[in-house]
PDB file of C-alpha atoms in Angstrom:
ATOM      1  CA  UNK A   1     149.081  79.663 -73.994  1.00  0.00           C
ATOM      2  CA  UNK A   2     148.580  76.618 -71.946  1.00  0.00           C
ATOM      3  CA  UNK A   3     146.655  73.695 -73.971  1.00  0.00           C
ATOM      4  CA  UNK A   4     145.113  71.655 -70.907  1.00  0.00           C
ATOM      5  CA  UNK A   5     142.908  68.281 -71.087  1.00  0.00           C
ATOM      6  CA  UNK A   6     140.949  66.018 -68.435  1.00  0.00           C
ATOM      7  CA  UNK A   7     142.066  62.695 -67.290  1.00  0.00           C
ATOM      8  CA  UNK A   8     139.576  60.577 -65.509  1.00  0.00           C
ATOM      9  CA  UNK A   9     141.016  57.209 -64.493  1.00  0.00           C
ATOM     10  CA  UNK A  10     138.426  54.766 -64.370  1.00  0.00           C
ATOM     11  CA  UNK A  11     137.473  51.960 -62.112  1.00  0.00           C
ATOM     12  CA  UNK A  12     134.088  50.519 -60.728  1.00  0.00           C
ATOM     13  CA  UNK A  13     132.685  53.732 -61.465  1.00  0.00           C
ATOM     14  CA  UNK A  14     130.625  53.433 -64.744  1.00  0.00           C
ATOM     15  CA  UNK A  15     127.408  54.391 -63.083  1.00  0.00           C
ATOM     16  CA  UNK A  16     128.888  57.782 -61.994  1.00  0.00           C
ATOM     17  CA  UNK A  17     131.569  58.667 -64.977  1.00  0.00           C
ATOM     18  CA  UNK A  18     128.779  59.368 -67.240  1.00  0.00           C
ATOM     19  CA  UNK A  19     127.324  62.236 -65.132  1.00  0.00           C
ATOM     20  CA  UNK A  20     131.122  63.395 -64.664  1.00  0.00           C
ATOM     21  CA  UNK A  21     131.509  63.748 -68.352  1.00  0.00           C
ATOM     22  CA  UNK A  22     128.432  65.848 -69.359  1.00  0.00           C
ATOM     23  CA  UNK A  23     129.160  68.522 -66.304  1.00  0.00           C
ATOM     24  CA  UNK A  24     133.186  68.698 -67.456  1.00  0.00           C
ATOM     25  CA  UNK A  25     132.151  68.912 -71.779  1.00  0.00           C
ATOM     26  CA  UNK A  26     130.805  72.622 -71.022  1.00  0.00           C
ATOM     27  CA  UNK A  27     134.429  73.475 -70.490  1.00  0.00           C
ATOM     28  CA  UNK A  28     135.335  72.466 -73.731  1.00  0.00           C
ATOM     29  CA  UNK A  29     138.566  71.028 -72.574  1.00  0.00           C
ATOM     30  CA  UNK A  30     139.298  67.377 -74.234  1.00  0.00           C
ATOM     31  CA  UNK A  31     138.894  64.466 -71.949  1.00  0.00           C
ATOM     32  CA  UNK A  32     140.805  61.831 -71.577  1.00  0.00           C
ATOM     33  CA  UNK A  33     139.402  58.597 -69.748  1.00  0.00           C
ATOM     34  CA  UNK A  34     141.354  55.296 -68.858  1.00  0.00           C
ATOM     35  CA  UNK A  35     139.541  52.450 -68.399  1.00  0.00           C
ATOM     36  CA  UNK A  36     141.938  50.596 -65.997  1.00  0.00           C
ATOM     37  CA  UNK A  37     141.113  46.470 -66.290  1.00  0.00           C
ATOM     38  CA  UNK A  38     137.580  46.499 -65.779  1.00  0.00           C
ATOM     39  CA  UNK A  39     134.974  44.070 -66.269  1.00  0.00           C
ATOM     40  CA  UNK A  40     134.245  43.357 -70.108  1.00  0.00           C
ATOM     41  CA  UNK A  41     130.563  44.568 -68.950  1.00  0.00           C
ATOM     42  CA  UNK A  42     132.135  47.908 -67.727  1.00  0.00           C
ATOM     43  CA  UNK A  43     134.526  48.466 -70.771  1.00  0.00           C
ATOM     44  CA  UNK A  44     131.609  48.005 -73.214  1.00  0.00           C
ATOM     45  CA  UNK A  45     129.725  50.488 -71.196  1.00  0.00           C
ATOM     46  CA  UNK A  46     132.495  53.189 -71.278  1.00  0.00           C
ATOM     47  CA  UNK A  47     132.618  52.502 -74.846  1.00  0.00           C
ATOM     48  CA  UNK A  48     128.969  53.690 -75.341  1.00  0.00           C
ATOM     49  CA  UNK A  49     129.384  56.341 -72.918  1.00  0.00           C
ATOM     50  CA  UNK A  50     132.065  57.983 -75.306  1.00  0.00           C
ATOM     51  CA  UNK A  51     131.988  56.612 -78.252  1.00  0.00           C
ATOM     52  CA  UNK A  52     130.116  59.640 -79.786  1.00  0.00           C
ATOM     53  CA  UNK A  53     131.292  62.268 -77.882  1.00  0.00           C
ATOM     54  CA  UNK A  54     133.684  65.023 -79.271  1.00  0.00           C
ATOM     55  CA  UNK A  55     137.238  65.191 -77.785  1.00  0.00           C
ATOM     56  CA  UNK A  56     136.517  62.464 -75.356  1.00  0.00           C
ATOM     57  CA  UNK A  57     139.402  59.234 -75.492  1.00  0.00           C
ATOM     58  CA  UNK A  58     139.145  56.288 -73.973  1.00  0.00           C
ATOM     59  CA  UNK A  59     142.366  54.040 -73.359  1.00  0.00           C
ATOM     60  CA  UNK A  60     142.523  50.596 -72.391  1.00  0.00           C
ATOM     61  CA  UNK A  61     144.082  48.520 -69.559  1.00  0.00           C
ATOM     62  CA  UNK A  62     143.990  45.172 -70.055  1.00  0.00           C
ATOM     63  CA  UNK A  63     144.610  44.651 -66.406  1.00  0.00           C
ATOM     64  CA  UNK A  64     144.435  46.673 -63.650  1.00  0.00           C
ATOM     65  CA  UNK A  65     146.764  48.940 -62.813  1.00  0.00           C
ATOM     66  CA  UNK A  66     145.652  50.866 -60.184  1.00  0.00           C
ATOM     67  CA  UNK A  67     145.083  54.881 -60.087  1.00  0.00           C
ATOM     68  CA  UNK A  68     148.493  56.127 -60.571  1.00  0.00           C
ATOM     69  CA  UNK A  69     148.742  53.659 -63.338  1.00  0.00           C
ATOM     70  CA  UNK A  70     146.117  55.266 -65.240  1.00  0.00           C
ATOM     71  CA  UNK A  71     147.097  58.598 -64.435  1.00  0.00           C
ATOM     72  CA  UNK A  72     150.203  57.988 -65.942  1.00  0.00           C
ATOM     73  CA  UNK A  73     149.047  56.712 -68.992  1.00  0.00           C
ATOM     74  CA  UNK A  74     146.753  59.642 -69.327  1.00  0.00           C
ATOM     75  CA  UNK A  75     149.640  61.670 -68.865  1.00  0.00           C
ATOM     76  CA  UNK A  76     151.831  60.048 -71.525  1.00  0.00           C
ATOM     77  CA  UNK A  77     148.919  60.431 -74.102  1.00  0.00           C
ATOM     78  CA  UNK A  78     148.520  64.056 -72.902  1.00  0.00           C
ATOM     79  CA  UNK A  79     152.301  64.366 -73.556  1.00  0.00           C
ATOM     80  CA  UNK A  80     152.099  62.671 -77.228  1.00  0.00           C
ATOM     81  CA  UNK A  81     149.453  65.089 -77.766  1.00  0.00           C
ATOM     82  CA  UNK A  82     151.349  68.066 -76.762  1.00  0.00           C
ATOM     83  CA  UNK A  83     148.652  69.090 -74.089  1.00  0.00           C
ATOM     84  CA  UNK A  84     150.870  71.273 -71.430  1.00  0.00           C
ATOM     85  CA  UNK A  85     148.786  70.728 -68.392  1.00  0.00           C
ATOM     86  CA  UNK A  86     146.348  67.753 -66.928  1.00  0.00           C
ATOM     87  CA  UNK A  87     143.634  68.437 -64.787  1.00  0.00           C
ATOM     88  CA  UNK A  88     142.851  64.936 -63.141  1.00  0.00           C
ATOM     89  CA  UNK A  89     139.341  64.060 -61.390  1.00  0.00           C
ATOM     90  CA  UNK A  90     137.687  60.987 -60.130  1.00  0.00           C
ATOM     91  CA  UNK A  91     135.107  59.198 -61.898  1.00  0.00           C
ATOM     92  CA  UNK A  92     133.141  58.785 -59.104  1.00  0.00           C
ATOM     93  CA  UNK A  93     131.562  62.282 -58.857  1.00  0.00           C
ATOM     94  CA  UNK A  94     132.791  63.380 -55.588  1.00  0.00           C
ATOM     95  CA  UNK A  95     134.744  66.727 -56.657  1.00  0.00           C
ATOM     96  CA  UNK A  96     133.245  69.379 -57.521  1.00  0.00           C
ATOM     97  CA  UNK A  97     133.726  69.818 -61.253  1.00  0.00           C
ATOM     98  CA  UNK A  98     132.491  73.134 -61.236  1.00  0.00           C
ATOM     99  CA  UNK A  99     135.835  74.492 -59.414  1.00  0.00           C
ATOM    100  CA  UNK A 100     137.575  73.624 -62.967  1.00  0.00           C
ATOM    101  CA  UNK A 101     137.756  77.493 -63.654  1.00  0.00           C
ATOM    102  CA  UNK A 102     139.487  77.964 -60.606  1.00  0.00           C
ATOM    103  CA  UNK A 103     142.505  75.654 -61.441  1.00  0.00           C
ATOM    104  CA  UNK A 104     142.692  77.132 -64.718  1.00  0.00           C
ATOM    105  CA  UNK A 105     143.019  80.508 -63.595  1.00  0.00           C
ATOM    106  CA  UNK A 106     145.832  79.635 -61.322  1.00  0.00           C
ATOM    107  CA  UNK A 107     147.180  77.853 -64.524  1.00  0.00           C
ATOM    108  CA  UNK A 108     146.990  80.796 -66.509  1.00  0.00           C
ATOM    109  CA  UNK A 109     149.045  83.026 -63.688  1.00  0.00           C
ATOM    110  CA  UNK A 110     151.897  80.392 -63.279  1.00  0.00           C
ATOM    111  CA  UNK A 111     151.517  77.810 -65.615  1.00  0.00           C
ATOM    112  CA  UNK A 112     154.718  76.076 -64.128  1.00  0.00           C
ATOM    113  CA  UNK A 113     152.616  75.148 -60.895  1.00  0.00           C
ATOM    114  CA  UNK A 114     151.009  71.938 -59.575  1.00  0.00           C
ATOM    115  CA  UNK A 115     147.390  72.725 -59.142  1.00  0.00           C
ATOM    116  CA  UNK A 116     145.597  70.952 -56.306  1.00  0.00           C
ATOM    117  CA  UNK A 117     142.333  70.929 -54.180  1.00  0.00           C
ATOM    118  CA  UNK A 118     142.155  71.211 -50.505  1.00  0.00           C
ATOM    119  CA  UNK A 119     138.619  69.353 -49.588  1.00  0.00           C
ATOM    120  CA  UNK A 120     136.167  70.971 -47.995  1.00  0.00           C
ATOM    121  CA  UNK A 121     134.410  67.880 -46.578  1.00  0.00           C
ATOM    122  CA  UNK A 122     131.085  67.551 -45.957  1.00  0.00           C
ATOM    123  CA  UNK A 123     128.906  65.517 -43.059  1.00  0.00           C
ATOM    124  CA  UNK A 124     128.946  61.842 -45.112  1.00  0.00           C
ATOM    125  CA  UNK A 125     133.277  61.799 -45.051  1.00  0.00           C
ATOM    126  CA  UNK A 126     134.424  58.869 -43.320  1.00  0.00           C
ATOM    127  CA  UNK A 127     136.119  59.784 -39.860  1.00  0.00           C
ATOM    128  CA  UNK A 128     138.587  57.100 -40.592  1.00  0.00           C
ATOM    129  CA  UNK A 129     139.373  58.344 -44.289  1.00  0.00           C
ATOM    130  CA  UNK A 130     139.533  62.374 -42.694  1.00  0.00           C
ATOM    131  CA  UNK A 131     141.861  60.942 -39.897  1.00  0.00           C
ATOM    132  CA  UNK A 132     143.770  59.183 -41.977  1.00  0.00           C
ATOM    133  CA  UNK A 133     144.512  62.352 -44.315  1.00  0.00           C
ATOM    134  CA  UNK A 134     145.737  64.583 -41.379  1.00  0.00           C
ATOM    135  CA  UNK A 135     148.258  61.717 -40.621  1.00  0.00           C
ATOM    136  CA  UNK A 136     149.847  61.547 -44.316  1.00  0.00           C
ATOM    137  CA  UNK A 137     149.581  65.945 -44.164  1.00  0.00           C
ATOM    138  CA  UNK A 138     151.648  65.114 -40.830  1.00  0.00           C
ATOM    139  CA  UNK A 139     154.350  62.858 -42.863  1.00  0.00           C
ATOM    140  CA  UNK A 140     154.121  64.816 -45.997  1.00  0.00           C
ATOM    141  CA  UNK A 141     155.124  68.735 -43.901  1.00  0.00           C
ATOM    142  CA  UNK A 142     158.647  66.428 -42.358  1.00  0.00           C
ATOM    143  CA  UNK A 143     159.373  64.439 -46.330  1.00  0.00           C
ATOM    144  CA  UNK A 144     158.973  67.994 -47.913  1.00  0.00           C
ATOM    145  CA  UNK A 145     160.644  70.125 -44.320  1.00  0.00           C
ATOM    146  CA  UNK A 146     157.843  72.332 -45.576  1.00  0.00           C
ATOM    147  CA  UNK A 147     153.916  73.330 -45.152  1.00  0.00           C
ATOM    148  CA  UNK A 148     153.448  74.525 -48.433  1.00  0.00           C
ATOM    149  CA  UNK A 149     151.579  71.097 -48.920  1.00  0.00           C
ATOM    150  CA  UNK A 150     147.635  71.239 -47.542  1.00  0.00           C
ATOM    151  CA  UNK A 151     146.726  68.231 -48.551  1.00  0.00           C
ATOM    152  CA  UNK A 152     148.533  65.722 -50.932  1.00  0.00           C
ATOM    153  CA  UNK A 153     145.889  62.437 -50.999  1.00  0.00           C
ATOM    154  CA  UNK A 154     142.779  64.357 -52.917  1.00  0.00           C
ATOM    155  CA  UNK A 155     142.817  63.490 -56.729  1.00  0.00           C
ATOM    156  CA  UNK A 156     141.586  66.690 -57.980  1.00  0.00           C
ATOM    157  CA  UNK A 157     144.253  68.156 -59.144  1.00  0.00           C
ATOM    158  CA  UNK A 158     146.530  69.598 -62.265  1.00  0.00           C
ATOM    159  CA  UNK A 159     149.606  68.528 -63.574  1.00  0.00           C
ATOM    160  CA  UNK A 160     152.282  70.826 -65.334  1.00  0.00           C
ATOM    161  CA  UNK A 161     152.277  67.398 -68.131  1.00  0.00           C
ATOM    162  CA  UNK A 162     156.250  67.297 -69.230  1.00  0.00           C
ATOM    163  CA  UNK A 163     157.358  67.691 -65.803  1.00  0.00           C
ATOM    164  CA  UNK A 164     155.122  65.011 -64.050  1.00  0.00           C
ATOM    165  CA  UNK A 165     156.109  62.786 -67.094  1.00  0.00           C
ATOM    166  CA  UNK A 166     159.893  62.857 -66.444  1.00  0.00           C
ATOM    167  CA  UNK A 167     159.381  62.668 -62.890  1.00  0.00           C
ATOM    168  CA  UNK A 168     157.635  59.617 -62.783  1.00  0.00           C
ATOM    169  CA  UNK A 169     160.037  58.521 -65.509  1.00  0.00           C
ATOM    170  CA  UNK A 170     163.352  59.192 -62.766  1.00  0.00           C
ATOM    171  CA  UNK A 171     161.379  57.426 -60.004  1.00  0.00           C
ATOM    172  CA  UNK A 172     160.191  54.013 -59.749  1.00  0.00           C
ATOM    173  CA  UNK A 173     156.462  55.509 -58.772  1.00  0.00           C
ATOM    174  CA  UNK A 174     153.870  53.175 -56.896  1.00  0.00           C
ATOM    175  CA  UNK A 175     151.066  53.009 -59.242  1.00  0.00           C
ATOM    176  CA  UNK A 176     148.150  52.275 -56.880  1.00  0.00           C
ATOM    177  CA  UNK A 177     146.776  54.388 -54.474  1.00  0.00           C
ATOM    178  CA  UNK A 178     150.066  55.947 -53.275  1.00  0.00           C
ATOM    179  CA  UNK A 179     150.542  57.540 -56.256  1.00  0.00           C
ATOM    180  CA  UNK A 180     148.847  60.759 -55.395  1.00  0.00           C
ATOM    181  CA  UNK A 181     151.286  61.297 -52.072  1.00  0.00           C
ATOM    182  CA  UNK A 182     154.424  60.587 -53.471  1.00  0.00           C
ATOM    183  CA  UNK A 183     154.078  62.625 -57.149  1.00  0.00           C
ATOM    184  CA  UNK A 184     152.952  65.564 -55.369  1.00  0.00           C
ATOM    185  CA  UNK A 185     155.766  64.990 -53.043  1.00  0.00           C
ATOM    186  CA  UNK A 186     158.626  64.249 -55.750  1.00  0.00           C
ATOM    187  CA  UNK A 187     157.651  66.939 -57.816  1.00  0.00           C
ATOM    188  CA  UNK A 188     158.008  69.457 -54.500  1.00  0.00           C
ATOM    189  CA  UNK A 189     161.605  67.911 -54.434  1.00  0.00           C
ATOM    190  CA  UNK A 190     161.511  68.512 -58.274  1.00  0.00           C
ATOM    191  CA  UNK A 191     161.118  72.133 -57.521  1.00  0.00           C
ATOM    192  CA  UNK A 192     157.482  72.654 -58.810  1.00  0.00           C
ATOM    193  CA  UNK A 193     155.895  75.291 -57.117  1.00  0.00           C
ATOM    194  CA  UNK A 194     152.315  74.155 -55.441  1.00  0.00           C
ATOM    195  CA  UNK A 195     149.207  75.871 -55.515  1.00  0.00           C
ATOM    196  CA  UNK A 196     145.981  75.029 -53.888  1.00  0.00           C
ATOM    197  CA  UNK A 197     142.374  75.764 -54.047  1.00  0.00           C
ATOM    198  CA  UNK A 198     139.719  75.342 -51.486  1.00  0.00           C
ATOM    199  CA  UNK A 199     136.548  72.419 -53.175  1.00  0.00           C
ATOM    200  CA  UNK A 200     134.195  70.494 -51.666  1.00  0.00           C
ATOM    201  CA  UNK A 201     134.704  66.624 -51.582  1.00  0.00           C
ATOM    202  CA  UNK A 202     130.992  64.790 -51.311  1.00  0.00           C
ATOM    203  CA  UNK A 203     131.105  61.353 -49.674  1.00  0.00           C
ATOM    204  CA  UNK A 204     127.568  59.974 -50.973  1.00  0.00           C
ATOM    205  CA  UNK A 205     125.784  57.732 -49.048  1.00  0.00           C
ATOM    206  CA  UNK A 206     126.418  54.191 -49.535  1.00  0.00           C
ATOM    207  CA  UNK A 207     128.867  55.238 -52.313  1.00  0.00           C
ATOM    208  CA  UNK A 208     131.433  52.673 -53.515  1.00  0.00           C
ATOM    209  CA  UNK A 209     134.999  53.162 -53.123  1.00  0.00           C
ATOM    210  CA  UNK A 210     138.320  51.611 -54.197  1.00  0.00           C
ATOM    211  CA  UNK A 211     140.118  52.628 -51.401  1.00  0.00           C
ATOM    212  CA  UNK A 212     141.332  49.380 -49.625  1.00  0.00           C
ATOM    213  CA  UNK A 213     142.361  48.282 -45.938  1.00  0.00           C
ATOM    214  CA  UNK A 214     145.914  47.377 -47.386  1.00  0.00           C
ATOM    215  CA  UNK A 215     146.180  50.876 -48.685  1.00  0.00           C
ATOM    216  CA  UNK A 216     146.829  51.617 -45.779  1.00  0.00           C
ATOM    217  CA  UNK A 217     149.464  49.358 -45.035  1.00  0.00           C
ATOM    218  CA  UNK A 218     151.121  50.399 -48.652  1.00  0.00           C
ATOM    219  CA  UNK A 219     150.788  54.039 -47.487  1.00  0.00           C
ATOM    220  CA  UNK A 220     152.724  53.572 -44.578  1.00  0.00           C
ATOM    221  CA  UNK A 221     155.634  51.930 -46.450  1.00  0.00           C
ATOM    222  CA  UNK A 222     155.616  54.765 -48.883  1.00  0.00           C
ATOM    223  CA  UNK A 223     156.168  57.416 -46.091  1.00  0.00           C
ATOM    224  CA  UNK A 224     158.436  55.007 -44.971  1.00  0.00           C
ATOM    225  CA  UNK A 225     160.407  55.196 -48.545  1.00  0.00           C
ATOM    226  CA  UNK A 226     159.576  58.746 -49.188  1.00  0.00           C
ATOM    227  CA  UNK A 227     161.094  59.886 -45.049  1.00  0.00           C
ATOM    228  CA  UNK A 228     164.032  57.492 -45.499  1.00  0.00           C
ATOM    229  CA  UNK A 229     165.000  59.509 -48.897  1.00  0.00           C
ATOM    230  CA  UNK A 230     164.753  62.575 -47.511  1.00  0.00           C
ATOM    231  CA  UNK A 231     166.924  61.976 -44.923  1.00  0.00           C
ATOM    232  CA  UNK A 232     169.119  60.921 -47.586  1.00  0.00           C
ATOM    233  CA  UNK A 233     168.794  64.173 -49.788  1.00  0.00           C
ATOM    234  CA  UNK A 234     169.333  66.777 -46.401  1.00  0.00           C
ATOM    235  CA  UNK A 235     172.826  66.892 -46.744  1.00  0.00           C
ATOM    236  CA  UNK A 236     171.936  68.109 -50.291  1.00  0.00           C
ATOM    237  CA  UNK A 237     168.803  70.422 -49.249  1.00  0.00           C
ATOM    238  CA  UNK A 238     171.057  71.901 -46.483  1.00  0.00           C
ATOM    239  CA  UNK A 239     173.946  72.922 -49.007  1.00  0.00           C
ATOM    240  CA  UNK A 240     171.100  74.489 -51.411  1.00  0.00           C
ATOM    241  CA  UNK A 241     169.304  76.295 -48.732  1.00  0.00           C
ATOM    242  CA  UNK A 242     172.999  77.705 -47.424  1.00  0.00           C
ATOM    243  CA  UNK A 243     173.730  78.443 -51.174  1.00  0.00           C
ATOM    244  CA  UNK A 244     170.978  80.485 -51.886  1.00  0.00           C
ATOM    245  CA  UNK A 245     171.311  82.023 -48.279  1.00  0.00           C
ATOM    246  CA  UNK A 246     174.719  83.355 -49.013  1.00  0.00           C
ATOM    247  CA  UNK A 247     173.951  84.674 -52.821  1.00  0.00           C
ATOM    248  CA  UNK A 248     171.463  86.568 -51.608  1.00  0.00           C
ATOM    249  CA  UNK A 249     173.580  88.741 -49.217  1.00  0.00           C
TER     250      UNK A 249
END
């Protein structure tokens, strides 16, 4: 029976997290959030945001480690805790939290599956941020030779937990914003099978982001890092492929 939690890594975002909190708590799932370096003003207010809240934990960052930083430390307390599965979401209310039962049903059917959204946006998305997605998508099909992959930068996703944990453990992962491209991309190599889920993504207006311009530029040298390795491994995936072509006759 899979035991599965919430991780919310948390940034900037104390005015929304709150809000995410209350809608997730109906699903009775324990929630993890990391407050990742922020302002003493901001960590107090966490603090009183779940401070009396069942099943709700809040680690610290001292510093800032960006989002794949916290993710990983959720992940690491998830696996301490024996949870099997992480469902992460943004603290910034833009996924839909109410699509939770859907990733949990497709946990339930093959609980040794990543989970992830494919965003449905709506009219207030950024051209430059949708662009910008179908360009990694691009990058992502040739690093993975595959199109099983619909969309690998949305953060609303689930985690098989002692997989992603050694994975990031045998790579040296970017922590910041690259982190959701190249774990969803290493655990394809890993074998993980990859399921998604149509949600909608709301871009409010005049909503604050932590999306960078030199995300971009550290984007572009992780597809640089993630193509050059897969060039690297076809040799190996080209064996594997030929393997498994042959035992099957």
């Amino acid at each position: 029976m899979p035991k599965i939690c919430v991780i919310i890594p948390c940034y900037k975002h104390t005015d929304k997290i709150a809000g995410v909190i209350q809608r997730l708590l109906s699903y009775g799932f324990p929630i993890i959030v990391v407050d990742d370096g922020n302002s003493k003003e901001d960590a107090m207010e966490l603090y009183k945001i779940c401070e009396n809240l069942r099943d709700v934990f809040l680690l610290h960052h001292d510093e800032n480690k960006g989002k794949g930083g916290s993710v990983l430390t959720g992940l690491l307390f998830a696996k301490e805790n024996r949870f099997t599965h992480a469902i992460q979401i943004d603290a910034d209310g833009q996924h839909c939290v109410e699509d939770i039962p859907k990733i949990t049903d497709i946990i339930n059917e093959n609980p040794d599956a990543v989970v992830s959204g494919c965003p449905i946006y709506d009219d207030n998305a950024p051209k430059s941020r949708v662009i910008g997605r179908k360009i990694t998508n691009f990058f992502v099909k040739l690093e993975t030779l595959s199109n099983e992959i619909k969309d690998a930068m949305i953060g609303f996703r689930a985690y098989p937990v002692d997989l992603t944990c050694q994975c990031a453990k045998d790579c040296n992962l970017n922590f910041g914003m690259t982190f959701d491209i190249e774990i969803l991309v290493r655990l394809k190599w890993a074998g993980a099978p990859i399921e998604f889920f149509e949600t909608k993504v709301d871009y409010p207006k005049n909503g604050y982001s932590n999306f960078k311009v030199s995300d971009q530029l550290k984007i572009s040298i992780i597809h640089t890092v993630l193509c050059t390795t897969m060039i690297l491994r076809l040799p190996y995936v080209l064996f594997k492929a030929l393997f498994k072509s042959h035992d099957s006759k």
